[in-house]
Short mmCIF file of C-alpha atoms in Angstrom, two decimals:
data_model
loop_
_atom_site.label_atom_id
_atom_site.label_comp_id
_atom_site.label_asym_id
_atom_site.label_seq_id
_atom_site.Cartn_x
_atom_site.Cartn_y
_atom_site.Cartn_z
CA MET A 182 -37.60 140.78 118.23
CA ASN A 183 -36.79 137.35 116.89
CA TRP A 184 -39.84 135.15 117.58
CA LEU A 185 -38.60 131.69 116.67
CA GLY A 186 -34.86 132.12 116.14
CA PRO A 187 -32.01 130.31 117.86
CA SER A 188 -32.27 130.39 121.61
CA ALA A 189 -28.52 130.83 122.13
CA ARG A 190 -25.94 133.39 121.11
CA VAL A 191 -22.54 131.75 120.60
CA GLU A 192 -19.22 133.50 121.13
CA ARG A 193 -15.87 132.01 120.12
CA PHE A 194 -12.54 132.63 121.89
CA GLU A 195 -9.06 131.30 121.11
CA ALA A 196 -6.20 131.27 123.61
CA ASP A 197 -3.31 129.06 124.73
CA GLY A 198 -3.94 126.30 122.20
CA GLU A 199 -7.60 126.01 123.17
CA LEU A 200 -10.91 126.98 121.67
CA ARG A 201 -13.68 128.18 123.94
CA PHE A 202 -17.31 128.56 122.94
CA GLN A 203 -19.83 130.29 125.19
CA ALA A 204 -23.53 129.92 124.52
CA ARG A 205 -25.82 132.33 126.35
CA ASN A 206 -29.55 131.98 126.06
CA GLN A 207 -31.24 134.86 124.35
CA LEU A 208 -34.86 135.73 124.74
CA ASN A 209 -37.22 135.29 121.86
CA GLY A 210 -40.90 136.07 121.59
CA ILE A 211 -42.09 132.57 122.44
CA MET A 212 -40.13 132.61 125.70
CA LEU A 213 -41.83 135.88 126.68
CA LEU A 214 -45.27 134.80 125.55
CA PHE A 215 -45.66 131.87 127.96
CA PRO A 216 -45.12 133.87 131.21
CA CYS A 217 -47.57 136.51 129.98
CA ILE A 218 -50.28 133.96 129.19
CA SER A 219 -49.79 131.99 132.43
CA GLY A 220 -49.74 135.22 134.47
CA LEU A 221 -52.97 136.43 132.89
CA SER A 222 -54.51 133.00 133.48
CA PHE A 223 -53.48 133.18 137.15
CA PHE A 224 -55.13 136.57 137.73
CA TYR A 225 -58.24 135.63 135.74
CA SER A 226 -58.63 132.43 137.81
CA LEU A 227 -58.23 134.36 141.07
CA LEU A 228 -60.81 136.96 140.07
CA HIS A 229 -63.36 134.27 139.20
CA GLY A 230 -62.75 132.12 142.30
CA GLU A 231 -61.19 129.18 140.44
CA TYR A 232 -58.42 128.56 142.96
CA ARG A 233 -57.33 125.19 141.57
CA TYR A 234 -56.71 126.74 138.15
CA ALA A 235 -55.03 129.68 139.85
CA ALA A 236 -52.61 127.31 141.60
CA VAL A 237 -51.77 125.50 138.35
CA SER A 238 -51.34 128.83 136.56
CA ALA A 239 -49.08 130.10 139.35
CA VAL A 240 -46.82 127.06 139.00
CA ALA A 241 -46.71 127.54 135.23
CA PHE A 242 -45.94 131.24 135.69
CA VAL A 243 -43.04 130.58 138.09
CA SER A 244 -41.66 127.87 135.79
CA ALA A 245 -41.83 130.22 132.83
CA LEU A 246 -40.06 132.97 134.79
CA LEU A 247 -37.25 130.58 135.74
CA GLY A 248 -36.75 129.91 132.03
CA LEU A 249 -36.04 133.60 131.49
CA PHE A 250 -32.96 133.64 133.73
CA PRO A 251 -29.76 133.95 131.74
CA THR A 252 -27.74 130.77 131.52
CA LYS A 253 -24.28 130.33 130.15
CA LYS A 254 -22.81 127.10 128.84
CA THR A 255 -19.12 126.93 128.06
CA LEU A 256 -17.32 124.42 125.85
CA TRP A 257 -13.52 124.18 126.04
CA VAL A 258 -11.81 122.28 123.25
CA SER A 259 -8.13 121.31 123.28
CA GLY A 260 -5.93 118.72 121.65
CA LYS A 261 -6.65 116.40 124.59
CA GLY A 262 -10.42 116.56 124.62
CA VAL A 263 -13.56 118.52 125.40
CA GLU A 264 -14.85 120.01 128.65
CA THR A 265 -18.22 121.58 129.24
CA SER A 266 -19.78 123.52 132.08
CA SER A 267 -22.94 125.48 132.77
CA ASP A 268 -23.89 127.96 135.41
CA LEU A 269 -27.57 127.69 136.33
CA PHE A 270 -30.08 124.93 137.13
CA ASP A 271 -27.98 122.20 135.52
CA SER A 272 -27.25 119.10 137.57
CA ALA A 273 -24.39 117.94 135.34
CA SER A 274 -22.57 121.24 135.45
CA HIS A 275 -19.06 120.05 134.52
CA ARG A 276 -18.17 117.14 132.23
CA SER A 277 -14.94 116.11 130.50
CA PHE A 278 -14.40 113.85 127.49
CA ARG A 279 -11.14 112.64 125.93
CA TRP A 280 -10.99 112.44 122.13
CA SER A 281 -10.47 108.68 122.41
CA GLU A 282 -13.95 108.42 124.00
CA ILE A 283 -15.79 110.53 121.43
CA CYS A 284 -17.29 108.82 118.37
CA ALA A 285 -18.96 111.88 116.86
CA LEU A 286 -19.83 115.54 117.27
CA LYS A 287 -23.23 116.40 115.86
CA TYR A 288 -26.34 118.52 116.13
CA SER A 289 -29.37 116.78 117.57
CA LEU A 290 -32.93 117.86 118.27
CA GLY A 291 -32.75 116.02 121.58
CA ALA A 292 -35.03 113.32 122.92
CA GLU A 293 -38.09 113.68 125.16
CA ASP A 294 -36.58 115.72 127.99
CA ASP A 295 -33.27 116.61 126.35
CA PRO A 296 -32.60 119.98 124.74
CA SER A 297 -31.60 120.47 121.15
CA GLY A 298 -28.02 121.49 120.59
CA LEU A 299 -24.49 120.22 120.03
CA TYR A 300 -24.09 116.63 121.20
CA ILE A 301 -21.12 114.33 121.74
CA ARG A 302 -21.68 110.65 121.04
CA THR A 303 -19.54 108.35 123.18
CA GLY A 304 -21.02 104.99 122.25
CA ARG A 305 -23.78 103.23 120.39
CA TRP A 306 -26.56 104.75 122.50
CA SER A 307 -24.77 107.32 124.64
CA GLU A 308 -25.07 111.00 123.71
CA THR A 309 -24.42 114.05 125.87
CA CYS A 310 -25.52 117.59 125.12
CA VAL A 311 -22.51 119.88 125.50
CA LEU A 312 -24.06 123.14 124.20
CA ALA A 313 -27.82 123.38 124.58
CA GLY A 314 -29.90 125.86 122.63
CA VAL A 315 -27.69 126.20 119.57
CA ASP A 316 -29.38 125.59 116.25
CA GLU A 317 -28.08 123.30 113.51
CA ALA A 318 -26.17 126.04 111.66
CA GLN A 319 -24.43 127.16 114.85
CA ALA A 320 -23.56 123.57 115.78
CA ASN A 321 -22.09 122.92 112.33
CA GLU A 322 -20.01 126.12 112.56
CA ILE A 323 -18.65 125.00 115.93
CA ILE A 324 -17.80 121.53 114.60
CA GLU A 325 -16.04 123.03 111.56
CA ALA A 326 -14.07 125.41 113.80
CA ILE A 327 -12.97 122.53 116.04
CA PHE A 328 -11.71 120.38 113.16
CA GLU A 329 -10.12 123.39 111.47
CA ARG A 330 -8.23 124.31 114.66
CA PHE A 331 -7.36 120.70 115.57
CA PRO A 332 -7.03 118.82 112.25
CA ASN A 333 -5.14 115.86 113.75
CA ILE A 334 -7.84 114.81 116.20
CA GLU A 335 -8.54 111.09 116.15
CA LEU A 336 -12.04 110.19 117.26
CA ALA A 337 -13.02 106.80 118.64
CA ASP A 338 -14.23 104.22 116.14
CA GLU A 339 -17.93 104.16 115.40
CA PRO A 340 -19.57 101.15 117.06
CA LYS A 341 -20.42 98.35 114.65
CA PRO A 342 -24.11 97.90 113.86
CA LEU A 343 -25.67 95.45 116.29
CA PHE A 344 -27.58 93.54 113.62
CA GLY A 345 -25.72 94.63 110.51
CA ASN A 346 -27.68 96.49 107.90
CA LEU A 347 -29.08 96.03 104.44
CA LEU A 348 -26.07 97.64 102.77
CA GLY A 349 -23.86 94.60 103.25
CA GLN A 350 -22.07 95.34 106.51
CA GLU A 351 -21.21 92.31 108.54
CA SER A 352 -23.48 91.32 111.39
CA GLU A 353 -22.27 90.25 114.81
CA PHE A 354 -24.46 87.13 114.66
CA ILE A 355 -23.53 83.65 113.54
CA ARG A 356 -25.85 81.72 111.27
CA LEU A 357 -26.13 78.15 112.55
CA GLY A 358 -27.13 76.58 109.24
CA LEU A 359 -30.05 74.61 110.67
CA SER A 360 -32.05 74.70 107.46
CA GLY A 361 -31.23 71.08 106.68
CA HIS A 362 -28.58 71.73 104.04
CA GLY A 363 -25.82 70.21 106.17
CA GLU A 364 -23.81 73.38 106.47
CA GLY A 365 -21.92 74.13 109.66
CA PRO A 366 -21.86 77.42 111.52
CA GLN A 367 -21.14 80.42 109.33
CA SER A 368 -20.44 83.99 110.25
CA THR A 369 -22.63 86.52 108.47
#
């Protein structure tokens, strides 16, 4: 059993000028460990009359069991764009993106409540997970396969830095020249 490995198994299909990637969650030891511990905690709390702890343990046990259900996320890639769908417990089950909207494809660890996986960036601060559970190596293989199959894809331009940066890129601010040197407004 793989204790800490990738939580998704990725399959690749090609047909009718499209690429399709399916990521199915696969169980690892950590995913099995949490229901066992919370279940034991539930029964221990019941036997010792600690009903509040038993209730909390029961909620944790049910949550852990729900995480064991198989989920499948599918990513369709064509010359026009990217579509994604998922089959279980996902509120945003179907999303579509045109290549002209996409700035980047990349692996990300995810933020607070977001999963790690393959993300699409559609703006300065807008990222959407399109294949959750894949590790960095799997995400990079998917990205390479997409650009190998569709070499003429044109992504949207990267947004300019809001404040510029220290490497000499231009800022979107205008220096007013109020330091007393008599200079007029200058763009920096």
